[in-house]
CSV table of C-alpha atoms in Angstrom, one decimal:
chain,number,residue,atom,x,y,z
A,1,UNK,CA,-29.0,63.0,59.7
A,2,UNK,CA,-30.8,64.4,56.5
A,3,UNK,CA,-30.2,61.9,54.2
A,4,UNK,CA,-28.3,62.4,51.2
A,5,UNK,CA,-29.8,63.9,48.3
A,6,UNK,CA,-28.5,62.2,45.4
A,7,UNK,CA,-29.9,59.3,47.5
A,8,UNK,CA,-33.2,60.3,47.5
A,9,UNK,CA,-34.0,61.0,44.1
A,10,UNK,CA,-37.2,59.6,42.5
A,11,UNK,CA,-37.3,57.6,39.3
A,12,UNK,CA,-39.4,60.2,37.3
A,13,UNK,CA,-36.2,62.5,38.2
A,14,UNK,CA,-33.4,59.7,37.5
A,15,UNK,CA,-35.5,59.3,33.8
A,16,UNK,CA,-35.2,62.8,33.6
A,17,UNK,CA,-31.8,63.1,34.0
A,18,UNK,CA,-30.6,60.3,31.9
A,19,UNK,CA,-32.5,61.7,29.2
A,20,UNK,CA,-30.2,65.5,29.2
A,21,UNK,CA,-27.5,63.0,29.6
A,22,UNK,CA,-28.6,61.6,26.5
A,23,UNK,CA,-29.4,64.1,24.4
A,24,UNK,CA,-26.2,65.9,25.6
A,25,UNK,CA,-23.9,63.5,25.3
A,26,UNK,CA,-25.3,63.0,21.6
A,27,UNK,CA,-24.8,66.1,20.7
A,28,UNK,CA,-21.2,65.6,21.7
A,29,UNK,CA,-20.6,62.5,19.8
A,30,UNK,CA,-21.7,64.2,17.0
A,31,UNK,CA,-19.1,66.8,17.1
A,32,UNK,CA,-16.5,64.6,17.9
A,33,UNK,CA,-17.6,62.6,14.7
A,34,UNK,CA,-17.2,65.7,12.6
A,35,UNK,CA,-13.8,66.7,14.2
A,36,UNK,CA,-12.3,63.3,13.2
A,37,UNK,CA,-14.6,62.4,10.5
A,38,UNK,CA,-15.4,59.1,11.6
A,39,UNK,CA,-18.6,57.3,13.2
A,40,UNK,CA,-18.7,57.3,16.5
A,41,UNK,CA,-21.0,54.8,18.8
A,42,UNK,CA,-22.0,56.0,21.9
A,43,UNK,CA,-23.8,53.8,24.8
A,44,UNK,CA,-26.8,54.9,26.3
A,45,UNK,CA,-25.8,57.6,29.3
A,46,UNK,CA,-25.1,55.4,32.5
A,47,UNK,CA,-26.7,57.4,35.7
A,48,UNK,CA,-24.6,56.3,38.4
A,49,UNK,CA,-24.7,57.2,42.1
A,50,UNK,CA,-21.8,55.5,43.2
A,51,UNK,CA,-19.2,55.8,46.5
A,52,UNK,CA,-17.1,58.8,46.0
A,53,UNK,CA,-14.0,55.6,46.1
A,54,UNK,CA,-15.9,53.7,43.7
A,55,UNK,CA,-15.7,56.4,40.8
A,56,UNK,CA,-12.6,55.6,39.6
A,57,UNK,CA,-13.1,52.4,39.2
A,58,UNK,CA,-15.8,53.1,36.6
A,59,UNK,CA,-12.3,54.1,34.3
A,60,UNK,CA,-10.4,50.8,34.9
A,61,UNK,CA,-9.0,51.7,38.8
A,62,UNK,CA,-7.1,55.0,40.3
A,63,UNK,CA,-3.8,54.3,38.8
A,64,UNK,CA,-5.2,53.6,35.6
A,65,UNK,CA,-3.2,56.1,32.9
A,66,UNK,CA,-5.5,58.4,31.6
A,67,UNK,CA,-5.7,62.1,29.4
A,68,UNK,CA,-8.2,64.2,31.5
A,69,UNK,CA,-9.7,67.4,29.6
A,70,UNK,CA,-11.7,69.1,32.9
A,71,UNK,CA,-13.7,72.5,32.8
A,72,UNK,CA,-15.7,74.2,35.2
A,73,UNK,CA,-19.3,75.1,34.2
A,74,UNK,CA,-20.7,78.5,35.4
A,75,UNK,CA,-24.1,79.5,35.6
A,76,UNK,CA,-27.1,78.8,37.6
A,77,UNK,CA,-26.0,75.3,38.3
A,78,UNK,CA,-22.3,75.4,38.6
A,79,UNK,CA,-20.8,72.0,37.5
A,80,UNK,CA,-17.7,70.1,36.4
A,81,UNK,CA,-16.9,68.5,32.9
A,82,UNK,CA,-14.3,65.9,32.6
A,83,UNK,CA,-13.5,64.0,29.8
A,84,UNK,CA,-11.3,61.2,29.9
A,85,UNK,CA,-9.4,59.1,27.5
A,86,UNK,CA,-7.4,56.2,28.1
A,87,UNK,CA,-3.4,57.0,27.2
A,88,UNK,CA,-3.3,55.3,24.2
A,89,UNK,CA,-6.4,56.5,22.9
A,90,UNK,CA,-5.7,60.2,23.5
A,91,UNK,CA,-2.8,59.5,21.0
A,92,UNK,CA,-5.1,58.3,18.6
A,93,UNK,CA,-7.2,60.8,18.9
A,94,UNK,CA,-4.8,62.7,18.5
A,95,UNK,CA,-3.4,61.4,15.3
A,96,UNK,CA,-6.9,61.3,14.0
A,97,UNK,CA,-7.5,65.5,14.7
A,98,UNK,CA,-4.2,66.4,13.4
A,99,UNK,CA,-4.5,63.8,10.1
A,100,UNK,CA,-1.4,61.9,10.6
A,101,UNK,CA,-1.3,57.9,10.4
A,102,UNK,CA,-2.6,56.4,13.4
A,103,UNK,CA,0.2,55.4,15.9
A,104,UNK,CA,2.5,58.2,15.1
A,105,UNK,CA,2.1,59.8,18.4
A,106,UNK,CA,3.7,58.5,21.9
A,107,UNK,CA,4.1,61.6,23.9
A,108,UNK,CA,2.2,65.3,23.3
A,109,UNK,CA,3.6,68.1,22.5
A,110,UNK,CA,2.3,71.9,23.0
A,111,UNK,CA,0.1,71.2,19.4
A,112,UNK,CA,-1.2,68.2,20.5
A,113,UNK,CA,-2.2,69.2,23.9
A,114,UNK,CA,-3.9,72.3,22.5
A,115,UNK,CA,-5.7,69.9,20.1
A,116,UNK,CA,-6.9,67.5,23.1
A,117,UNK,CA,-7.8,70.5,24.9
A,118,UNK,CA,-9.9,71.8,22.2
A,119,UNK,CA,-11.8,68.3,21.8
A,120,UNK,CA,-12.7,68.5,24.8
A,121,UNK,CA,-13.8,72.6,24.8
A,122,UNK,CA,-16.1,71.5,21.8
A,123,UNK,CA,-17.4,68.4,23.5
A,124,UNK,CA,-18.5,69.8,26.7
A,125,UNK,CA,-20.0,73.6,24.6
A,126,UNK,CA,-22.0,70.6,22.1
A,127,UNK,CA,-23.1,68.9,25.5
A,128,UNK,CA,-23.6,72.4,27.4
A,129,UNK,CA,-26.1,73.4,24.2
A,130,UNK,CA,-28.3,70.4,25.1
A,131,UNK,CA,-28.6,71.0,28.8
A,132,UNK,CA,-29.4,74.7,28.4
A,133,UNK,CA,-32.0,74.0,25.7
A,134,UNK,CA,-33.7,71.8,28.4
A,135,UNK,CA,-33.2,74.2,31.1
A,136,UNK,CA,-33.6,77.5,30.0
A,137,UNK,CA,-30.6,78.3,32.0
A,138,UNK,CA,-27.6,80.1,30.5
A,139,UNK,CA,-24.3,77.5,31.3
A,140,UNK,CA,-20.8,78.5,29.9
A,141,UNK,CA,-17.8,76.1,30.0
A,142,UNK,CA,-14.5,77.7,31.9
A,143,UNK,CA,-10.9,77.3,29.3
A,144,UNK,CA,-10.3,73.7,29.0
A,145,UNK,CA,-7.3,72.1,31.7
A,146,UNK,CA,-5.3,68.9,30.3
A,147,UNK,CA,-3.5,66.9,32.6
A,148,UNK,CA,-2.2,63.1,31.3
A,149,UNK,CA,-1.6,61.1,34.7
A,150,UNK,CA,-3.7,58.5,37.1
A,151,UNK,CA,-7.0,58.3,36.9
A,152,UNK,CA,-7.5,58.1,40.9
A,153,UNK,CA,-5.5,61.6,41.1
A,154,UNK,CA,-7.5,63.6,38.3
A,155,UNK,CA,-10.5,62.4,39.8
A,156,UNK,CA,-9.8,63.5,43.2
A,157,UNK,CA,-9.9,67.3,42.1
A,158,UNK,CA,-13.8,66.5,41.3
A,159,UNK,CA,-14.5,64.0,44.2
A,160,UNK,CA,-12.9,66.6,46.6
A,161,UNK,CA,-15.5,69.1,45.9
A,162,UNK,CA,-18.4,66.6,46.6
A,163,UNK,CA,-17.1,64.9,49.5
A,164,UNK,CA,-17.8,68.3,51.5
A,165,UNK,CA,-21.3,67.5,51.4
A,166,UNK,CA,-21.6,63.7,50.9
A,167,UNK,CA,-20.2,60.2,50.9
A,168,UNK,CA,-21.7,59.8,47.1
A,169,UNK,CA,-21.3,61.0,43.5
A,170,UNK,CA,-23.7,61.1,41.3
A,171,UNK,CA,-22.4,60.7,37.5
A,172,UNK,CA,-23.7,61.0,34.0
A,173,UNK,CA,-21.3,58.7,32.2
A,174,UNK,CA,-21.4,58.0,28.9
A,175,UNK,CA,-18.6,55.8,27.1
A,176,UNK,CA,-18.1,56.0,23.3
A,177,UNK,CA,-15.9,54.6,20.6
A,178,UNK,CA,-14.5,54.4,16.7
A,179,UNK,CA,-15.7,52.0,14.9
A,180,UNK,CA,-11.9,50.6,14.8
A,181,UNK,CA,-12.4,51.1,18.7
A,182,UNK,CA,-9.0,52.7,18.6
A,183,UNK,CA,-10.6,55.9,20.6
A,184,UNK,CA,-12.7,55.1,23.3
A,185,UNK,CA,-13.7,58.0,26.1
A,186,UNK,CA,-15.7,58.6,29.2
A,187,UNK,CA,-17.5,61.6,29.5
A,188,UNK,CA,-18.4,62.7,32.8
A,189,UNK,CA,-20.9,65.6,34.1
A,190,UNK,CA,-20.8,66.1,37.8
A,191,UNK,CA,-23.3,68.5,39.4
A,192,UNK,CA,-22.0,70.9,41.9
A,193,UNK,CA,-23.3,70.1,45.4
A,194,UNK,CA,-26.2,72.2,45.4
A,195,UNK,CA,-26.8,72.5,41.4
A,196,UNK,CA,-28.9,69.2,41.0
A,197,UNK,CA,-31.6,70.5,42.7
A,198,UNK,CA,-31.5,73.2,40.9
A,199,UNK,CA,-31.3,71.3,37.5
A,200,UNK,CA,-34.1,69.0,38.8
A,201,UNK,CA,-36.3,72.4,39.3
A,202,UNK,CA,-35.8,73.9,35.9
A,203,UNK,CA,-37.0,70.7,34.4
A,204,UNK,CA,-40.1,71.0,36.6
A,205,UNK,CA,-39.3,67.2,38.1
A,206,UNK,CA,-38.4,68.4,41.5
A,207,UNK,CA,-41.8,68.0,43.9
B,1,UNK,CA,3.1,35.6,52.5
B,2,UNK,CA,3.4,39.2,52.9
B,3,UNK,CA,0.1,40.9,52.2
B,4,UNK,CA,-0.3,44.4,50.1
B,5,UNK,CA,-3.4,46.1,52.1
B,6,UNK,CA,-5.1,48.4,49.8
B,7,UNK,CA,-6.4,51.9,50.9
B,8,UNK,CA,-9.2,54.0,48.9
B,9,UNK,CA,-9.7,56.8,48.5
B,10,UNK,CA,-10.8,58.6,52.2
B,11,UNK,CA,-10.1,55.3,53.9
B,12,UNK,CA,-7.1,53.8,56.2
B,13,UNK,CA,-5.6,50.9,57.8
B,14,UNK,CA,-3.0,49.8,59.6
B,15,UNK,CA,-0.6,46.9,59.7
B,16,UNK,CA,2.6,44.8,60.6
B,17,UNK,CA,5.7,43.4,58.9
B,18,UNK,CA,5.9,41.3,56.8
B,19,UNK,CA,3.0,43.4,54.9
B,20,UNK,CA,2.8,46.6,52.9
B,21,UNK,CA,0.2,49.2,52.9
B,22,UNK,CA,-0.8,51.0,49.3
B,23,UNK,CA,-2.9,53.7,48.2
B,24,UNK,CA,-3.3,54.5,44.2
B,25,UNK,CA,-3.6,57.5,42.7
B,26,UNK,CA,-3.5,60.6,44.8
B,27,UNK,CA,-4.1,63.9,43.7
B,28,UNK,CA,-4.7,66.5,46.2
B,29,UNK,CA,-5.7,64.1,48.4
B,30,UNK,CA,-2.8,63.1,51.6
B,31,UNK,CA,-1.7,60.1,52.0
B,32,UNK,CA,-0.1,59.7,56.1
B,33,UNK,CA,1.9,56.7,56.7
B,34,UNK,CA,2.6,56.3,60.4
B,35,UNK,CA,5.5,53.7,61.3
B,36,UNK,CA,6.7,52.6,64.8
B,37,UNK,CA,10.6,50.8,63.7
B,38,UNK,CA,11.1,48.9,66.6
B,39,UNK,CA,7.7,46.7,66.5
B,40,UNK,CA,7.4,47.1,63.0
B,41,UNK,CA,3.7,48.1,63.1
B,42,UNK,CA,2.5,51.1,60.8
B,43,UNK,CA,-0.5,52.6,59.1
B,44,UNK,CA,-1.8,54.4,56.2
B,45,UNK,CA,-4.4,56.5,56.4
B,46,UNK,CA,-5.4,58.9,52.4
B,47,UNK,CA,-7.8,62.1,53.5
B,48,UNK,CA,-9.3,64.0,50.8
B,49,UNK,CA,-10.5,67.3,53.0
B,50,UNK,CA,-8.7,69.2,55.7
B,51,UNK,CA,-11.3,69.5,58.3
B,52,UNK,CA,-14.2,68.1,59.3
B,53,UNK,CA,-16.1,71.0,61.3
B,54,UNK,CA,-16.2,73.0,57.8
B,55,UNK,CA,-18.0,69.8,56.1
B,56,UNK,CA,-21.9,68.8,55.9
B,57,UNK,CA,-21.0,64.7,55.5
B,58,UNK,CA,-18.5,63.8,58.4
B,59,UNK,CA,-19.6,60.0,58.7
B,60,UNK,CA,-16.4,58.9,57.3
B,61,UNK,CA,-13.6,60.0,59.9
B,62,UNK,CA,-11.4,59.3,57.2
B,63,UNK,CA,-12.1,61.3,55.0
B,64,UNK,CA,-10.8,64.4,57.0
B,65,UNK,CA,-7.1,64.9,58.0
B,66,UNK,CA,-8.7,66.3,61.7
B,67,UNK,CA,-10.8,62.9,62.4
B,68,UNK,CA,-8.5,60.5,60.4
B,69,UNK,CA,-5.8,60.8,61.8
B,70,UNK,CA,-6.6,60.3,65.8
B,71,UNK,CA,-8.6,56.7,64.6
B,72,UNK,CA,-5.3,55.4,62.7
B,73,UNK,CA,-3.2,56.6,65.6
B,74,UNK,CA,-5.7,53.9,67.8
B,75,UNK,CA,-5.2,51.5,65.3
B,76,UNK,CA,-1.3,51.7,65.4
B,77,UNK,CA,-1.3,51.8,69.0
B,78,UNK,CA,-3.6,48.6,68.7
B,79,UNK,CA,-1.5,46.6,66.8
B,80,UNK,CA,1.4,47.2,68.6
B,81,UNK,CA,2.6,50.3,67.7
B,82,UNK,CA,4.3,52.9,70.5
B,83,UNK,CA,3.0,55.9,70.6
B,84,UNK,CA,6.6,57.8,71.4
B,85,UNK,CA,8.1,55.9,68.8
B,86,UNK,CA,5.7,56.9,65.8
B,87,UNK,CA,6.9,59.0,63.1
B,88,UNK,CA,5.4,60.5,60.1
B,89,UNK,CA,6.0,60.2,56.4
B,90,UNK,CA,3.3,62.2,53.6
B,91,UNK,CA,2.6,62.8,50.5
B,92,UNK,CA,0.4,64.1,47.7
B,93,UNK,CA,-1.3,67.6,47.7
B,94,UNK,CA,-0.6,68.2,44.4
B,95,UNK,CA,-3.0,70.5,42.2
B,96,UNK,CA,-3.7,68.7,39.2
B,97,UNK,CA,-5.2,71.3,36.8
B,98,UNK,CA,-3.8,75.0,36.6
B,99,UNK,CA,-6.5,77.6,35.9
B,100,UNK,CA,-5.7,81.4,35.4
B,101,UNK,CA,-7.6,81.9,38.5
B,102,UNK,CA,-6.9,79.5,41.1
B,103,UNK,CA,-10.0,79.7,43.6
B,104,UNK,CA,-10.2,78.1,46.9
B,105,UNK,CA,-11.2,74.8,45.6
B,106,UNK,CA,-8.3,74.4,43.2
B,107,UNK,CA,-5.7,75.3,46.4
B,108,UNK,CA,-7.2,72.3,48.1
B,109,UNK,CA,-4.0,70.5,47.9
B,110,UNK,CA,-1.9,73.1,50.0
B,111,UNK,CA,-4.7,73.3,52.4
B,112,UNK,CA,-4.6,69.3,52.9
B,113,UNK,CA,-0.7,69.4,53.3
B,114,UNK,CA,-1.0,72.5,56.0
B,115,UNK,CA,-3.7,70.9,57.7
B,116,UNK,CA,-1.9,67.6,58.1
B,117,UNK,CA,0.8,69.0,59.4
B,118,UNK,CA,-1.1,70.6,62.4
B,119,UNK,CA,-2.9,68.0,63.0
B,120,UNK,CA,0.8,65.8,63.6
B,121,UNK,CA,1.9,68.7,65.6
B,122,UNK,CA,-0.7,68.6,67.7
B,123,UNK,CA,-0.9,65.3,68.2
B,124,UNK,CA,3.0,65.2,69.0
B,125,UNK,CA,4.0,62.6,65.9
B,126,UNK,CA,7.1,64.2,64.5
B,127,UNK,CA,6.8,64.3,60.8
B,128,UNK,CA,10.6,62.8,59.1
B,129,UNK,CA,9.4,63.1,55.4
B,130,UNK,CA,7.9,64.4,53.3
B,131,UNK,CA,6.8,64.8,49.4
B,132,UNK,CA,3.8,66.9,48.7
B,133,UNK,CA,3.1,69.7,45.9
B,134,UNK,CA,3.3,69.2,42.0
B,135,UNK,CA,0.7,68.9,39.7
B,136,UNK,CA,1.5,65.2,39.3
B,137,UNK,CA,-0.3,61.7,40.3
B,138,UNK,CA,1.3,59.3,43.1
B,139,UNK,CA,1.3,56.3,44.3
B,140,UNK,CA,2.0,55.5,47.9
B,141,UNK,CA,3.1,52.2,49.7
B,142,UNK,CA,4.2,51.8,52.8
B,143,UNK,CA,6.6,49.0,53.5
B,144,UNK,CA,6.1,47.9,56.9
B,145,UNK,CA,9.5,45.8,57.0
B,146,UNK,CA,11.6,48.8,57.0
B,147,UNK,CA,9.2,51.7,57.4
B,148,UNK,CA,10.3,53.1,53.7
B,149,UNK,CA,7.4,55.2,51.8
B,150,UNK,CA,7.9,54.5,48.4
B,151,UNK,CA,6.3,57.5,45.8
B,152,UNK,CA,5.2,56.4,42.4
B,153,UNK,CA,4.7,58.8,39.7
B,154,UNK,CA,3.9,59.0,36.3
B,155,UNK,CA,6.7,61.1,35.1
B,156,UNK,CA,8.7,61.9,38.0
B,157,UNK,CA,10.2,58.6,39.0
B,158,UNK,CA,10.2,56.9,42.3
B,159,UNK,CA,11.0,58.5,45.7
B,160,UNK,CA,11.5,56.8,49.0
B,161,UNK,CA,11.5,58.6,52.2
């Protein structure tokens, strides 16, 4: 059997990619800083091929409670965006973007679900920017989808697609967090069976 | 000491009283709990994708409702299990985003439910229960003392079938 190709990348093409992850995913905590005006750290952009069952454990486990903000990606290189938040700090964040006292919040409303939503549309057009600079290639985000429940289930929508073609996923992962650490985040950009390749051409790193 | 066996994601396993068998989290994956009440001897099986000959990776039987299902019906019947006396409980299927356009990929929870469901009619398991749909999270556990399925959610409470 043809063996996988998210398994057979080179290391000239995993620096390449964790380098759009980068740059994209610094683009997006720069926005997010400006919606909540507050500093943001952000880690260096994890490239992880892991197990398709391993990828929620990279969020704390499949029934961990999270805020999931997921759009599709269309384009030359069709892809998924989700963004997730642990429960607590989607309230926070929450708090933060609509300027009441932190803590106020224990369930969303419509407002505050429109709010989360719209963090997340800015995030992935900020991290979108980046990876079409690099690319050349025209990618638009789909209307942001909320959904607040276990980690292993939103997931699934994502893992679903790619277990079609292959036992593994390969993330871009980035986690960032307030300085109070009251909203940390993962930010995840899965590639489309297929789109990879694709990426890895227009950056000229696929031999 | 009863033992909680834990199933991933596209993964199954089977088991006896006193134990339980859980799976966490499932979206529009299926999770198919198979229990024989007189020896007490059940399985759990949680497929992400409805069939295998429309898939390019089909190492992992169970990851597919078409090829996981016949291995945890061996595994039953391994343990102890009777194949006659086998019934089925599911759930999950849900769709956990809702887009103005719902393509193929977004229905994938129906398709999982409908393709379980033939795939238990053809093997001749009756189904007794079920709990699939939603746009919800659950959690699944099957407690092999009594052959309950006990549903976890986040917002819609606990169901046992």
């Amino acid at each position: 059997m043809e063996k996988e190709e998210v398994l057979s990348l080179s290391p000239m093409q995993l620096d390449a990619l964790r380098e759009i992850g980068n740059i994209g995913a610094g683009n997006a905590a720069t926005a997010l800083s400006q919606i909540i005006n507050r500093k943001i750290d952000m880690s260096v952009p994890r490239l992880n091929i892991l197990p398709l069952s391993e990828v929620p454990d990279v969020v704390g486990g499949a029934d961990t409670m999270v805020a999931g903000v997921y759009l599709r990606v269309f384009g030359p290189a069709p892809s998924s965006i989700l963004f997730l938040l642990p429960r607590d700090s989607a309230f926070s964040l929450v708090d933060m973007a609509m300027g009441r006292d932190n803590g106020t919040t224990d369930v969303l409303n419509a407002m505050d679900e429109s709010a989360l939503m719209e963090i997340g549309n800015i995030l992935a057009g900020s991290f979108l920017n980046a990876l079409s600079y690099f690319t050349k290639m025209t990618l638009l985000p789909s209307l942001p989808a909320l959904a607040m429940d276990m980690a292993g289930a939103i997931l699934s929508v994502i893992l679903i697609q790619l277990g079609q073609v292959g036992d593994y996923a390969l993330v871009i992962e980035t986690e960032f967090a307030t300085e109070a650490n009251d909203v940390r985040g993962h930010f995840f950009l899965i590639p489309d069976p297929g789109s990879l390749g694709v990426i890895l051409n227009t950056l000229g790193v696929n031999e | 000491m009863p033992e909680l066996i834990k199933v991933g994601m596209a993964d199954l396993k089977a088991g006896k009283a006193p134990d339980s068998i859980i799976s966490y989290g499932l979206g529009s994956c299926v999770g198919i709990a198979l229990y024989d009440p007189q020896t007490k001897v059940g399985g759990l099986a949680h497929i992400m994708l409805p069939d295998s000959t429309q898939a390019r990776a089909t190492d992992n039987t169970a990851k597919f409702a078409d090829t996981a299902l016949p291995v945890l019906l061996d595994q039953v019947i391994a343990l102890g299990g009777s194949r006659s006396r086998l019934t089925a409980k599911i759930a999950g299927g849900s769709q956990m985003f809702s887009f103005a356009q719902a393509t193929d990929v977004m229905r994938i929870g129906d398709r999982n439910v409908e393709a379980v469901r033939t795939v238990l009619k053809a093997l001749a398991i009756r189904l007794v229960a079920e709990d699939v749909g939603g746009n919800y999270g659950r959690t699944v556990e099957l407690l092999l003392d009594s052959g309950a399925f006990v549903i976890k959610t986040v917002n819609k409470g606990e169901n046992r079938l």
